[in-house]
Amino acid sequence: MSYPRADARLSGLLTQVESLRPLVETHRLAFPEGPDLPRPIAEAFLRAGLAQLWAPAEVNGAELPAPDLLRVVEAVAKLDGSLGWCTGISAVGTRILGLLSEAASRRVTGNKTFGSSGSLLPGGRAVREGDGWRVQGQWHFASFSRYSSLSLLGCIEYEDGSPKILDGNPVTRLVVSRSDGIKVVGNWNATGLRASGSHDIECHDVWVPDDQTSGFSAFQLPRSPGRPLYDIPLVSSAAISCIGVPLGIAAAAIDAFADIARKKVSFLQTASLQEQEIVQLTVGRSKAKLASARAYAHAAVASVWAASLNGTGASIAEQVDLRQACWNAADVARGVVGDMYRMAGIAAAPNDSLLATQFRDIHLVSQHINFADRLLVAPGRVALGMAPGSPVI
């Protein structure tokens, strides 16, 4: 498949994102209710190809450069946090198709528009059966599961009724299945990202051919020389897919507060919020912090992408930089949204207020493993001249 020039492709996708704005505004009150994206939005999102941004070209994916994915996810998250989250999750899920054979990828997608959900954590068991695997289990936090047509299922291999053990550890296998035989449990009920549809999913007796699976360790390694997107380490690709979400939410929160500040006159005050110097100072400081975090995020992603383009692969230093930028994006964004929420006062209190939704969303996003404090241990060790001490950076 031939693509238009990269800048034209990115511009086209950002235009598609912006075209969703009227629909998002129409259904704005549905987002804090959840538990899934409003169907009209999900269907428009899928039609626009925004759920398959990292899928390979041969199955009609955008195979988008990593820096461009960050721009698109950031723009979608600025519309709504749940929608931005589903964009990143589906992107990193559909990227797995680039690590399968073309025949397997075409079989799983049916060459149509599609989205991805699931969990890499081994919530299921896979038993060898003929030239494939019989799979069953239950997986938690499968975002976008209601509208996804393919599911990623992390499994433990079983033999003779017991887990297969190698070097003292269970052998894991990643399974890529069509979602037809996967049941959405419908139990998503969290404080934030209410419309992300991050339900449990389960299956009891699904058979998957061998070429739609792989030992999990193989998926963590670069596999596709000459195709830079699929040469990025799996853990780094996961960080890239979600780093734009907190940045987009925080940018939207500043806009939401500015709208309140133009209209609100606080108790015992005569001037609107926007005319108060402390408000002006806080907004200016927040904009500076967010711009700094955004610049760091974009620079770190660009470095990893450049390493993939030139065939060297991301160095430990580049992976460390990305991990730190990812953590920093959430940390700064959480502070910015908190400041906007606090300054808005009681105007931000209603459950369906935009700032209340953004406040809940940024705190839920920050709970995700990609933004966890403990993932800074390896970067800290490297900064101290030590080995990372972990394969996960």
Short mmCIF file of C-alpha atoms in Angstrom, two decimals:
data_model
loop_
_atom_site.label_atom_id
_atom_site.label_comp_id
_atom_site.label_asym_id
_atom_site.label_seq_id
_atom_site.Cartn_x
_atom_site.Cartn_y
_atom_site.Cartn_z
CA MET A 1 0.00 0.00 0.00
CA SER A 2 1.33 3.45 -0.90
CA TYR A 3 0.77 6.36 1.45
CA PRO A 4 0.67 10.11 0.87
CA ARG A 5 3.62 12.08 2.20
CA ALA A 6 4.03 11.68 5.96
CA ASP A 7 3.11 15.29 6.75
CA ALA A 8 -0.04 15.08 4.60
CA ARG A 9 -1.03 11.82 6.27
CA LEU A 10 -0.63 13.31 9.75
CA SER A 11 -2.55 16.41 8.70
CA GLY A 12 -5.36 14.22 7.36
CA LEU A 13 -5.58 12.24 10.58
CA LEU A 14 -5.64 15.39 12.71
CA THR A 15 -8.46 16.66 10.50
CA GLN A 16 -10.31 13.39 11.13
CA VAL A 17 -9.84 13.91 14.87
CA GLU A 18 -11.19 17.44 14.69
CA SER A 19 -14.19 16.21 12.70
CA LEU A 20 -15.22 14.19 15.76
CA ARG A 21 -15.51 17.32 17.92
CA PRO A 22 -19.20 18.11 17.19
CA LEU A 23 -20.14 14.50 17.92
CA VAL A 24 -18.15 14.51 21.15
CA GLU A 25 -19.84 17.74 22.25
CA THR A 26 -23.26 16.28 21.44
CA HIS A 27 -22.57 13.28 23.67
CA ARG A 28 -20.46 15.11 26.26
CA LEU A 29 -22.69 14.15 29.20
CA ALA A 30 -22.39 10.45 28.35
CA PHE A 31 -18.64 10.31 29.04
CA PRO A 32 -18.80 10.66 32.84
CA GLU A 33 -21.58 8.03 32.87
CA GLY A 34 -19.81 5.33 30.84
CA PRO A 35 -19.06 2.51 30.95
CA ASP A 36 -18.34 2.59 27.20
CA LEU A 37 -17.87 5.17 24.49
CA PRO A 38 -21.21 6.36 23.11
CA ARG A 39 -21.90 4.12 20.13
CA PRO A 40 -22.11 6.93 17.53
CA ILE A 41 -18.67 8.14 18.60
CA ALA A 42 -17.15 4.65 18.62
CA GLU A 43 -18.52 3.95 15.14
CA ALA A 44 -17.26 7.26 13.74
CA PHE A 45 -13.89 6.66 15.43
CA LEU A 46 -13.58 3.24 13.79
CA ARG A 47 -14.69 4.51 10.37
CA ALA A 48 -12.01 7.20 10.54
CA GLY A 49 -9.33 4.51 11.00
CA LEU A 50 -8.30 5.99 14.35
CA ALA A 51 -8.34 2.59 16.06
CA GLN A 52 -5.71 1.06 13.75
CA LEU A 53 -3.02 3.73 13.64
CA TRP A 54 -0.19 1.25 14.22
CA ALA A 55 -1.58 -1.65 12.22
CA PRO A 56 0.49 -2.64 9.15
CA ALA A 57 -0.26 -1.19 5.75
CA GLU A 58 -1.18 -4.56 4.27
CA VAL A 59 -4.31 -4.72 6.45
CA ASN A 60 -5.23 -1.06 5.83
CA GLY A 61 -3.48 0.23 8.94
CA ALA A 62 -1.81 3.63 9.01
CA GLU A 63 1.56 2.21 10.18
CA LEU A 64 2.07 5.68 11.59
CA PRO A 65 5.53 6.94 12.61
CA ALA A 66 5.84 7.04 16.40
CA PRO A 67 6.11 10.86 16.68
CA ASP A 68 2.93 11.20 14.60
CA LEU A 69 1.05 8.73 16.79
CA LEU A 70 1.92 10.88 19.80
CA ARG A 71 0.46 13.93 18.03
CA VAL A 72 -2.77 12.10 17.14
CA VAL A 73 -3.29 10.53 20.58
CA GLU A 74 -2.65 13.91 22.21
CA ALA A 75 -5.26 15.55 19.95
CA VAL A 76 -7.87 12.87 20.65
CA ALA A 77 -7.22 13.01 24.41
CA LYS A 78 -7.78 16.75 24.26
CA LEU A 79 -11.30 15.98 22.98
CA ASP A 80 -11.84 13.44 25.77
CA GLY A 81 -9.60 11.36 28.01
CA SER A 82 -11.46 8.07 27.52
CA LEU A 83 -11.41 8.45 23.75
CA GLY A 84 -7.70 9.31 23.82
CA TRP A 85 -7.01 6.28 26.00
CA CYS A 86 -8.84 3.96 23.60
CA THR A 87 -6.83 5.44 20.71
CA GLY A 88 -3.49 4.62 22.31
CA ILE A 89 -4.55 1.20 23.59
CA SER A 90 -5.92 0.13 20.22
CA ALA A 91 -2.82 1.46 18.45
CA VAL A 92 -0.37 -0.56 20.53
CA GLY A 93 -2.63 -3.61 20.23
CA THR A 94 -2.94 -3.45 16.46
CA ARG A 95 0.84 -2.98 16.23
CA ILE A 96 1.11 -6.65 17.24
CA LEU A 97 -0.27 -7.51 13.79
CA GLY A 98 2.99 -6.24 12.30
CA LEU A 99 4.80 -8.97 14.23
CA LEU A 100 2.61 -11.74 12.79
CA SER A 101 2.73 -13.10 9.26
CA GLU A 102 0.75 -11.18 6.66
CA ALA A 103 -1.57 -14.16 6.20
CA ALA A 104 -2.34 -14.31 9.92
CA SER A 105 -2.91 -10.56 10.10
CA ARG A 106 -5.34 -10.63 7.17
CA ARG A 107 -7.20 -13.58 8.70
CA VAL A 108 -7.63 -11.85 12.05
CA THR A 109 -8.75 -8.49 10.67
CA GLY A 110 -10.77 -9.54 7.65
CA ASN A 111 -9.17 -6.53 5.89
CA LYS A 112 -11.82 -4.24 7.39
CA THR A 113 -11.78 -1.41 9.92
CA PHE A 114 -11.00 -2.82 13.31
CA GLY A 115 -9.91 -2.05 16.84
CA SER A 116 -7.88 -3.95 19.42
CA SER A 117 -8.36 -4.73 23.09
CA GLY A 118 -7.16 -7.30 25.60
CA SER A 119 -4.37 -7.74 28.12
CA LEU A 120 -0.78 -8.94 27.93
CA LEU A 121 -0.94 -10.13 31.54
CA PRO A 122 -1.29 -13.94 31.60
CA GLY A 123 -4.93 -14.22 32.65
CA GLY A 124 -5.58 -17.36 30.62
CA ARG A 125 -4.28 -20.79 29.83
CA ALA A 126 -3.26 -22.06 26.39
CA VAL A 127 -3.13 -25.81 25.67
CA ARG A 128 -1.56 -27.17 22.50
CA GLU A 129 -4.19 -28.76 20.25
CA GLY A 130 -3.20 -29.86 16.76
CA ASP A 131 -1.64 -26.98 14.84
CA GLY A 132 -3.01 -24.41 17.25
CA TRP A 133 -3.95 -23.64 20.84
CA ARG A 134 -7.11 -24.07 22.91
CA VAL A 135 -7.53 -20.96 25.08
CA GLN A 136 -9.60 -20.09 28.13
CA GLY A 137 -9.40 -17.51 30.89
CA GLN A 138 -10.35 -14.06 32.12
CA TRP A 139 -8.43 -10.84 31.55
CA HIS A 140 -8.80 -7.55 33.42
CA PHE A 141 -8.89 -3.94 32.19
CA ALA A 142 -9.49 -4.66 28.50
CA SER A 143 -10.06 -1.06 27.34
CA PHE A 144 -12.21 -0.51 24.23
CA SER A 145 -13.39 -4.13 24.52
CA ARG A 146 -17.01 -3.42 23.57
CA TYR A 147 -16.06 -2.25 20.08
CA SER A 148 -12.89 -4.22 19.34
CA SER A 149 -12.80 -6.92 16.70
CA LEU A 150 -9.54 -8.49 17.84
CA SER A 151 -8.30 -9.37 21.30
CA LEU A 152 -4.79 -9.84 22.69
CA LEU A 153 -4.75 -12.56 25.32
CA GLY A 154 -1.76 -13.18 27.54
CA CYS A 155 -1.69 -16.86 28.53
CA ILE A 156 0.34 -19.44 30.43
CA GLU A 157 1.07 -22.62 28.48
CA TYR A 158 -0.33 -25.77 30.09
CA GLU A 159 0.76 -29.39 29.59
CA ASP A 160 -1.00 -32.36 31.20
CA GLY A 161 -3.14 -30.04 33.31
CA SER A 162 -0.24 -28.06 34.81
CA PRO A 163 1.66 -24.91 33.85
CA LYS A 164 4.69 -25.55 31.67
CA ILE A 165 7.80 -24.41 33.55
CA LEU A 166 11.11 -23.29 32.05
CA ASP A 167 14.03 -22.07 34.17
CA GLY A 168 11.70 -21.93 37.16
CA ASN A 169 9.10 -19.71 35.49
CA PRO A 170 5.79 -20.44 33.75
CA VAL A 171 6.05 -20.32 29.95
CA THR A 172 3.86 -17.53 28.59
CA ARG A 173 2.23 -17.18 25.16
CA LEU A 174 0.55 -14.20 23.56
CA VAL A 175 -2.57 -15.08 21.57
CA VAL A 176 -4.19 -12.83 18.96
CA SER A 177 -7.83 -13.81 18.51
CA ARG A 178 -10.85 -12.44 16.72
CA SER A 179 -13.24 -11.08 19.34
CA ASP A 180 -16.21 -13.15 18.13
CA GLY A 181 -15.67 -15.80 20.79
CA ILE A 182 -14.66 -13.36 23.52
CA LYS A 183 -17.26 -12.29 26.08
CA VAL A 184 -17.23 -8.76 27.53
CA VAL A 185 -18.08 -9.16 31.22
CA GLY A 186 -19.39 -5.58 31.51
CA ASN A 187 -17.93 -4.77 34.93
CA TRP A 188 -16.03 -1.49 34.31
CA ASN A 189 -16.88 0.83 37.19
CA ALA A 190 -13.90 3.05 37.99
CA THR A 191 -13.63 6.68 39.08
CA GLY A 192 -11.97 7.97 35.91
CA LEU A 193 -11.87 7.08 32.21
CA ARG A 194 -15.49 6.12 32.73
CA ALA A 195 -16.21 5.68 29.02
CA SER A 196 -13.09 3.66 28.19
CA GLY A 197 -14.95 0.34 28.44
CA SER A 198 -12.08 -1.26 30.37
CA HIS A 199 -14.12 -4.33 31.27
CA ASP A 200 -12.93 -7.82 32.02
CA ILE A 201 -13.12 -10.14 29.04
CA GLU A 202 -13.31 -13.93 29.12
CA CYS A 203 -13.39 -16.99 26.89
CA HIS A 204 -13.96 -20.64 27.71
CA ASP A 205 -13.17 -22.68 24.62
CA VAL A 206 -11.54 -20.73 21.79
CA TRP A 207 -9.18 -22.40 19.34
CA VAL A 208 -6.52 -20.22 17.69
CA PRO A 209 -4.07 -21.33 14.96
CA ASP A 210 -0.41 -21.36 15.85
CA ASP A 211 0.53 -18.45 13.56
CA GLN A 212 -1.73 -16.13 15.57
CA THR A 213 0.38 -16.74 18.67
CA SER A 214 3.94 -16.41 19.84
CA GLY A 215 6.04 -17.00 22.89
CA PHE A 216 5.74 -13.74 24.80
CA SER A 217 9.48 -13.07 24.90
CA ALA A 218 9.59 -13.02 21.10
CA PHE A 219 7.07 -10.18 21.00
CA GLN A 220 9.33 -8.08 23.21
CA LEU A 221 12.15 -8.11 20.68
CA PRO A 222 12.58 -6.15 17.44
CA ARG A 223 11.28 -8.40 14.68
CA SER A 224 10.95 -6.51 11.40
CA PRO A 225 14.14 -5.02 9.93
CA GLY A 226 13.30 -2.33 7.41
CA ARG A 227 9.97 -1.52 9.05
CA PRO A 228 10.94 0.86 11.86
CA LEU A 229 7.59 0.80 13.66
CA TYR A 230 7.95 -2.91 14.36
CA ASP A 231 11.58 -2.56 15.34
CA ILE A 232 10.70 -0.63 18.53
CA PRO A 233 10.90 -2.73 21.73
CA LEU A 234 7.43 -3.70 22.97
CA VAL A 235 7.78 -1.91 26.31
CA SER A 236 8.88 1.30 24.60
CA SER A 237 6.00 1.09 22.14
CA ALA A 238 3.58 0.80 25.07
CA ALA A 239 5.01 3.98 26.59
CA ILE A 240 4.78 5.85 23.28
CA SER A 241 1.16 4.80 22.76
CA CYS A 242 -0.06 6.37 26.00
CA ILE A 243 2.32 9.26 26.70
CA GLY A 244 0.08 11.71 24.80
CA VAL A 245 -3.02 10.98 26.90
CA PRO A 246 -2.09 12.97 30.04
CA LEU A 247 -0.69 15.79 27.88
CA GLY A 248 -3.97 16.09 25.96
CA ILE A 249 -6.11 15.95 29.11
CA ALA A 250 -4.05 18.67 30.80
CA ALA A 251 -4.21 20.96 27.75
CA ALA A 252 -7.99 20.52 27.64
CA ALA A 253 -8.25 21.26 31.38
CA ILE A 254 -6.54 24.63 30.90
CA ASP A 255 -9.05 25.46 28.17
CA ALA A 256 -11.96 24.28 30.33
CA PHE A 257 -10.81 26.44 33.23
CA ALA A 258 -10.31 29.47 30.96
CA ASP A 259 -13.96 29.15 29.91
CA ILE A 260 -15.05 29.12 33.56
CA ALA A 261 -12.68 31.98 34.47
CA ARG A 262 -14.17 34.30 31.86
CA LYS A 263 -17.65 33.93 33.39
CA LYS A 264 -17.23 33.26 37.09
CA VAL A 265 -17.15 35.96 39.76
CA SER A 266 -16.19 34.44 43.11
CA PHE A 267 -18.02 35.16 46.38
CA LEU A 268 -17.17 38.61 47.78
CA GLN A 269 -15.30 39.51 44.57
CA THR A 270 -16.24 42.01 41.89
CA ALA A 271 -13.86 40.88 39.15
CA SER A 272 -14.08 37.65 37.17
CA LEU A 273 -11.60 34.88 37.91
CA GLN A 274 -9.59 35.64 34.80
CA GLU A 275 -8.89 39.17 36.07
CA GLN A 276 -7.29 37.97 39.31
CA GLU A 277 -3.50 38.06 39.30
CA ILE A 278 -3.08 34.78 41.20
CA VAL A 279 -5.20 33.05 38.56
CA GLN A 280 -3.16 34.59 35.73
CA LEU A 281 0.07 33.53 37.46
CA THR A 282 -1.13 29.95 37.99
CA VAL A 283 -2.31 29.55 34.41
CA GLY A 284 0.97 30.96 33.07
CA ARG A 285 2.98 28.64 35.29
CA SER A 286 0.83 25.64 34.28
CA LYS A 287 1.23 26.42 30.58
CA ALA A 288 5.02 26.59 31.01
CA LYS A 289 5.17 23.30 32.92
CA LEU A 290 2.99 21.53 30.39
CA ALA A 291 4.97 22.89 27.44
CA SER A 292 8.17 21.63 29.06
CA ALA A 293 6.73 18.15 29.70
CA ARG A 294 5.37 18.04 26.16
CA ALA A 295 8.72 19.03 24.66
CA TYR A 296 10.47 16.31 26.67
CA ALA A 297 7.92 13.71 25.59
CA HIS A 298 8.17 14.59 21.91
CA ALA A 299 11.98 14.68 22.01
CA ALA A 300 12.21 11.28 23.73
CA VAL A 301 9.79 9.66 21.28
CA ALA A 302 11.62 11.23 18.33
CA SER A 303 14.94 9.79 19.57
CA VAL A 304 13.56 6.25 19.84
CA TRP A 305 11.98 6.61 16.40
CA ALA A 306 15.23 7.90 14.86
CA ALA A 307 17.07 4.89 16.28
CA SER A 308 14.54 2.58 14.64
CA LEU A 309 14.77 4.45 11.34
CA ASN A 310 18.55 4.16 11.17
CA GLY A 311 18.48 0.49 12.13
CA THR A 312 20.50 0.75 15.34
CA GLY A 313 17.53 0.19 17.65
CA ALA A 314 16.85 2.24 20.77
CA SER A 315 19.82 2.35 23.15
CA ILE A 316 19.46 1.89 26.90
CA ALA A 317 19.93 5.66 27.26
CA GLU A 318 17.13 6.36 24.77
CA GLN A 319 14.79 3.87 26.44
CA VAL A 320 15.57 5.41 29.83
CA ASP A 321 14.85 8.89 28.48
CA LEU A 322 11.49 7.72 27.13
CA ARG A 323 10.58 6.10 30.46
CA GLN A 324 11.42 9.29 32.36
CA ALA A 325 9.50 11.45 29.87
CA CYS A 326 6.48 9.15 30.16
CA TRP A 327 6.42 9.37 33.96
CA ASN A 328 7.00 13.13 33.81
CA ALA A 329 4.11 13.68 31.39
CA ALA A 330 1.63 12.15 33.84
CA ASP A 331 3.17 13.81 36.89
CA VAL A 332 3.10 17.30 35.38
CA ALA A 333 -0.34 16.81 33.84
CA ARG A 334 -1.79 15.66 37.16
CA GLY A 335 -0.50 18.82 38.82
CA VAL A 336 -1.81 21.08 36.05
CA VAL A 337 -5.29 19.55 36.08
CA GLY A 338 -5.33 19.74 39.88
CA ASP A 339 -4.49 23.44 39.78
CA MET A 340 -7.24 24.15 37.24
CA TYR A 341 -9.77 22.15 39.27
CA ARG A 342 -8.84 23.89 42.51
CA MET A 343 -9.03 27.40 41.03
CA ALA A 344 -12.46 26.71 39.50
CA GLY A 345 -13.86 26.12 42.99
CA ILE A 346 -17.44 24.89 43.25
CA ALA A 347 -17.92 25.37 39.48
CA ALA A 348 -15.92 22.18 38.94
CA ALA A 349 -17.89 20.16 41.49
CA PRO A 350 -20.77 18.68 39.44
CA ASN A 351 -20.06 15.14 38.25
CA ASP A 352 -20.81 16.08 34.66
CA SER A 353 -18.63 19.22 34.58
CA LEU A 354 -15.79 19.02 32.08
CA LEU A 355 -13.14 19.80 34.70
CA ALA A 356 -14.52 17.14 37.05
CA THR A 357 -14.27 14.55 34.27
CA GLN A 358 -10.72 15.66 33.46
CA PHE A 359 -9.74 15.58 37.14
CA ARG A 360 -10.97 12.01 37.51
CA ASP A 361 -9.47 10.94 34.18
CA ILE A 362 -5.96 12.24 34.87
CA HIS A 363 -5.83 10.50 38.23
CA LEU A 364 -6.98 7.20 36.73
CA VAL A 365 -4.50 7.51 33.84
CA SER A 366 -1.71 8.11 36.35
CA GLN A 367 -2.47 4.76 38.01
CA HIS A 368 -1.46 2.87 34.86
CA ILE A 369 1.77 0.88 34.97
CA ASN A 370 3.39 3.06 32.28
CA PHE A 371 3.29 6.03 34.68
CA ALA A 372 4.20 4.15 37.87
CA ASP A 373 6.91 5.54 40.16
CA ARG A 374 8.58 2.14 40.42
CA LEU A 375 9.46 2.18 36.73
CA LEU A 376 11.90 5.00 37.51
CA VAL A 377 14.13 2.59 39.43
CA ALA A 378 15.90 1.37 36.27
CA PRO A 379 16.51 4.92 34.99
CA GLY A 380 17.82 5.86 38.43
CA ARG A 381 20.22 2.91 38.42
CA VAL A 382 21.50 3.87 34.98
CA ALA A 383 22.01 7.48 36.12
CA LEU A 384 24.12 6.13 39.00
CA GLY A 385 26.33 4.18 36.62
CA MET A 386 24.69 0.81 37.33
CA ALA A 387 23.05 -1.75 35.06
CA PRO A 388 19.26 -1.22 34.68
CA GLY A 389 18.58 -4.33 36.78
CA SER A 390 15.37 -4.99 34.84
CA PRO A 391 14.43 -5.99 31.29
CA VAL A 392 11.54 -3.51 31.53
CA ILE A 393 12.59 0.11 30.98
#
